XYZ file of C-alpha atoms in Angstrom:
313
model
C 55.443 -10.130 -101.936
C 55.082 -7.542 -104.690
C 51.645 -8.933 -105.490
C 50.527 -8.732 -101.840
C 51.865 -5.223 -101.603
C 49.907 -4.040 -104.612
C 46.785 -5.876 -103.278
C 47.062 -4.031 -99.955
C 47.527 -0.670 -101.713
C 44.503 -1.369 -103.927
C 42.253 -2.285 -100.923
C 43.383 0.849 -99.114
C 42.527 3.054 -102.100
C 39.165 1.305 -102.476
C 38.334 1.777 -98.811
C 39.385 5.413 -98.933
C 37.189 6.096 -101.970
C 34.304 4.212 -100.449
C 34.447 6.048 -97.112
C 34.620 9.370 -98.884
C 31.256 8.842 -100.543
C 28.055 10.340 -99.186
C 25.664 7.962 -97.408
C 22.311 8.029 -95.692
C 21.725 5.587 -92.846
C 19.950 5.320 -89.509
C 21.705 5.374 -86.144
C 20.439 4.852 -82.601
C 19.649 7.648 -80.198
C 19.307 7.022 -76.429
C 17.192 9.595 -74.533
C 17.568 9.527 -70.778
C 14.754 11.162 -68.735
C 16.088 13.130 -65.794
C 14.554 14.709 -62.670
C 11.793 12.132 -62.454
C 9.453 13.076 -59.488
C 9.471 11.007 -56.362
C 7.000 8.122 -56.521
C 7.110 7.900 -60.325
C 9.032 5.091 -61.957
C 9.487 4.726 -65.700
C 10.000 1.549 -67.678
C 13.649 0.815 -68.670
C 14.724 3.171 -65.902
C 13.695 6.179 -67.954
C 15.833 5.353 -70.985
C 14.121 5.742 -74.387
C 15.619 4.158 -77.455
C 14.882 5.556 -80.913
C 16.556 5.931 -84.351
C 17.218 8.849 -86.671
C 18.318 9.015 -90.330
C 21.519 10.980 -90.951
C 23.529 11.934 -94.020
C 27.262 12.376 -94.411
C 30.569 10.949 -95.613
C 31.352 7.344 -94.749
C 34.391 8.427 -92.789
C 32.155 10.454 -90.461
C 29.549 7.729 -90.197
C 32.092 4.953 -89.665
C 32.401 5.547 -85.934
C 28.674 5.310 -85.301
C 28.606 1.706 -86.675
C 30.824 0.463 -83.785
C 29.322 2.264 -80.765
C 25.828 2.666 -79.197
C 24.901 5.708 -81.225
C 24.445 9.035 -79.466
C 22.945 9.838 -76.090
C 21.268 12.852 -74.629
C 19.221 13.812 -71.555
C 15.757 15.406 -71.360
C 14.050 16.814 -68.262
C 10.843 15.101 -67.081
C 9.098 18.418 -67.127
C 9.502 18.572 -70.937
C 7.067 15.720 -71.380
C 3.275 15.781 -71.346
C 1.782 12.990 -69.284
C -1.463 11.218 -70.141
C -2.126 8.548 -67.461
C 0.690 6.068 -67.911
C 2.349 7.632 -70.969
C 4.881 10.446 -71.325
C 5.234 12.043 -74.749
C 6.913 14.952 -76.425
C 7.348 15.901 -80.105
C 10.629 14.905 -81.767
C 11.188 18.488 -82.798
C 11.785 19.308 -79.140
C 15.044 17.345 -79.139
C 16.151 18.040 -82.785
C 18.697 20.648 -81.774
C 20.204 18.313 -79.171
C 20.535 15.494 -81.694
C 22.179 17.847 -84.222
C 24.602 19.045 -81.556
C 25.611 15.440 -80.780
C 26.070 14.618 -84.487
C 28.479 17.501 -85.089
C 28.824 19.656 -88.208
C 29.965 16.772 -90.417
C 26.640 14.957 -90.399
C 23.188 16.155 -91.397
C 20.021 15.034 -89.550
C 17.500 14.004 -92.167
C 14.556 12.683 -90.176
C 13.318 10.820 -87.114
C 11.965 7.326 -87.499
C 9.268 8.018 -84.844
C 6.665 10.761 -84.512
C 7.250 11.404 -80.842
C 9.517 10.602 -77.923
C 7.514 8.374 -75.530
C 8.051 6.613 -72.249
C 5.705 4.450 -70.130
C 5.159 4.715 -66.389
C 5.735 1.406 -64.595
C 2.738 -0.589 -63.417
C 2.130 -2.203 -60.036
C -0.240 -4.949 -58.933
C -2.011 -5.382 -55.606
C -4.809 -7.338 -53.996
C -7.720 -5.113 -52.884
C -11.122 -5.937 -51.401
C -14.372 -5.827 -53.342
C -16.516 -3.010 -52.083
C -20.214 -3.872 -52.399
C -22.548 -1.330 -53.872
C -26.153 -0.846 -52.805
C -28.007 -4.138 -52.706
C -31.748 -4.273 -53.548
C -32.756 -7.938 -53.524
C -36.295 -9.176 -52.943
C -37.457 -12.752 -52.522
C -40.665 -14.135 -54.038
C -43.738 -14.565 -51.870
C -43.253 -17.318 -49.331
C -39.461 -17.127 -49.583
C -36.700 -15.259 -47.822
C -33.096 -14.312 -48.662
C -30.859 -16.038 -46.127
C -27.385 -15.119 -47.418
C -25.522 -12.887 -49.917
C -21.898 -13.615 -50.660
C -19.514 -11.987 -53.095
C -16.966 -14.304 -54.788
C -14.115 -13.398 -54.824
C -13.893 -11.026 -51.913
C -10.541 -9.671 -53.152
C -9.314 -9.008 -56.706
C -5.945 -8.236 -58.229
C -5.707 -4.764 -59.771
C -3.036 -3.391 -62.043
C -2.416 0.302 -61.748
C 0.248 2.918 -62.368
C 2.995 2.686 -59.736
C 2.444 6.252 -58.470
C -1.304 5.656 -58.136
C -1.105 2.260 -56.462
C -1.568 3.745 -52.992
C -4.780 5.528 -54.078
C -6.586 2.300 -55.155
C -7.932 0.908 -51.867
C -10.877 -1.075 -53.182
C -12.879 -1.982 -56.257
C -16.543 -1.158 -56.241
C -19.510 -3.042 -57.661
C -22.554 -1.324 -59.170
C -26.034 -1.326 -57.661
C -27.471 -4.811 -57.414
C -31.227 -5.087 -57.823
C -33.312 -8.185 -58.446
C -36.919 -9.111 -57.545
C -38.839 -12.343 -57.249
C -36.009 -14.668 -56.142
C -37.415 -18.066 -55.213
C -34.316 -20.264 -55.213
C -30.553 -20.086 -54.755
C -29.244 -17.744 -57.434
C -25.829 -16.729 -58.821
C -25.555 -13.279 -60.384
C -22.532 -11.913 -62.222
C -21.438 -8.250 -62.183
C -18.668 -6.203 -63.743
C -16.778 -3.651 -61.635
C -17.234 0.141 -61.766
C -14.432 2.087 -63.481
C -11.672 3.406 -61.135
C -8.096 4.605 -61.062
C -6.807 1.217 -62.120
C -5.749 -0.140 -65.545
C -7.427 -3.517 -65.220
C -8.754 -5.930 -62.648
C -8.651 -9.714 -62.423
C -10.990 -11.478 -62.474
C -13.050 -9.102 -64.583
C -16.361 -10.132 -63.021
C -17.572 -10.966 -59.552
C -20.223 -13.528 -58.630
C -22.959 -12.663 -56.189
C -24.280 -15.875 -54.638
C -27.721 -15.321 -53.144
C -29.115 -17.999 -50.823
C -32.945 -18.239 -50.917
C -35.110 -20.564 -48.826
C -38.843 -21.261 -48.871
C -41.168 -21.229 -45.891
C -42.662 -24.633 -45.140
C -45.365 -25.777 -42.655
C -44.237 -28.158 -39.990
C -46.068 -29.775 -37.019
C -44.653 -30.558 -33.577
C -46.200 -32.001 -30.376
C -45.900 -29.660 -27.331
C -47.001 -30.340 -23.694
C -49.826 -28.180 -22.378
C -49.671 -26.178 -19.154
C -53.157 -25.658 -17.585
C -53.377 -22.358 -15.684
C -55.783 -21.537 -12.736
C -57.814 -24.775 -13.162
C -59.851 -25.770 -10.049
C -58.846 -29.060 -8.483
C -62.301 -30.591 -9.138
C -62.010 -30.213 -12.901
C -61.222 -33.554 -14.552
C -58.052 -32.920 -16.622
C -58.043 -36.507 -17.790
C -60.396 -35.542 -20.595
C -58.035 -32.814 -21.757
C -54.915 -33.434 -23.955
C -51.574 -33.553 -22.314
C -49.887 -32.651 -25.607
C -51.205 -30.674 -28.558
C -50.002 -30.353 -32.133
C -48.582 -26.960 -33.030
C -48.346 -26.021 -36.687
C -45.771 -23.374 -37.602
C -43.874 -21.875 -40.545
C -40.108 -22.123 -40.848
C -37.604 -21.720 -43.655
C -36.442 -25.063 -45.087
C -32.848 -24.190 -44.352
C -33.716 -23.774 -40.658
C -36.211 -26.514 -39.967
C -33.675 -28.856 -38.334
C -32.864 -26.151 -35.766
C -36.425 -25.946 -34.376
C -37.080 -28.117 -31.300
C -40.101 -28.728 -29.065
C -38.343 -26.766 -26.273
C -38.771 -23.643 -28.423
C -42.539 -23.763 -27.799
C -44.786 -23.457 -24.774
C -48.563 -23.914 -24.817
C -50.893 -22.636 -22.055
C -54.668 -22.849 -21.531
C -56.246 -20.569 -18.919
C -59.293 -21.898 -17.060
C -61.485 -18.898 -17.971
C -60.836 -19.429 -21.685
C -61.428 -23.155 -21.367
C -64.744 -22.671 -19.441
C -66.108 -20.197 -21.999
C -65.310 -22.555 -24.820
C -67.038 -25.463 -23.111
C -70.139 -23.426 -22.370
C -70.668 -22.170 -25.882
C -69.820 -25.562 -27.378
C -68.313 -25.906 -30.868
C -68.789 -22.246 -31.571
C -66.167 -21.467 -28.941
C -63.495 -23.379 -30.912
C -61.359 -24.676 -28.040
C -58.116 -24.941 -30.039
C -58.063 -21.177 -30.447
C -57.945 -20.725 -26.680
C -54.549 -22.310 -26.416
C -51.910 -19.642 -26.136
C -48.661 -20.503 -28.010
C -45.390 -18.816 -27.073
C -42.279 -19.239 -29.212
C -38.722 -18.410 -28.133
C -37.063 -19.211 -31.499
C -36.765 -16.329 -33.961
C -36.843 -18.856 -36.769
C -40.549 -19.658 -36.258
C -43.601 -17.678 -37.269
C -47.379 -18.141 -37.352
C -47.466 -20.891 -34.758
C -50.865 -22.141 -33.652
C -52.555 -25.194 -32.030
C -54.590 -27.458 -34.357
C -56.645 -30.606 -34.029
C -58.213 -30.031 -30.596
C -61.883 -30.888 -30.227
C -64.272 -29.248 -27.756
C -64.901 -31.163 -24.548
C -68.399 -31.588 -23.150
C -68.933 -29.956 -19.759
C -70.203 -33.189 -18.285
C -67.098 -35.095 -19.308
C -64.899 -32.503 -17.696
C -66.933 -32.388 -14.509
C -67.663 -28.756 -15.066
C -70.715 -27.263 -13.194
C -72.184 -24.956 -15.848
C -74.838 -23.576 -13.480
C -72.244 -22.635 -10.959
C -70.388 -20.722 -13.668
């Protein structure tokens, strides 16, 4: 028992001497941002953790090893904001830290250069706004479709600016001489967002070539006298037309009508081959998909075969 008593006394003396020495150590400081404006949200609910180096006797420092350090509050207006970051020099809170430490401890230094906080971020899906499009197809081709993929992108922005970002814009798109389906890639124009995903948008341009096609169409003979022998004239004629490859299956014979007026027919017969009978057939087209339709392959008919009285004409 005597030994244990002297051991306890020795430990107490050692601890007393140890705690009375001067030490330098770092302790935590918690800065709470107050009076945050409406619509602004800070990470960690506006609590900023940092550490400072202090000097003092072990007895005065002892209490800081078993708690969360010291805490203080700073007004939002004391910070300078640059986009999503709040900052203020550490010297602005030096006096508040010293006040919390008390007269027994000395503040030696801060372990950071500034007091900083970050504004929270928000994400949202917004549409892709197309810029001016200047696309031109090669000769004999036509642009049939332009599609942006994706049509919406996910943007990340500061929480108080999220309501401002309504769309993400693409730059001017210009390309000449397109002769086949083409995929172009574009980056987005800068905006009030931090980043956007995906970073690029595809512009899928559908291009189709014009092709020549032939179709048989019935002929309507207009104002022909009853004594004219129509048996020597074709009941159907071939019509050649141009259509985009992508649309050729949509063109039907019902889209065409062919007429031949008697006056045009008679003139062609009288002048013979020079009159070029096939040019006298009038072609009408109701389909907007067709262009340059004309009758081909019709030969001139002799007046005698048709029973046409040239002298009477």
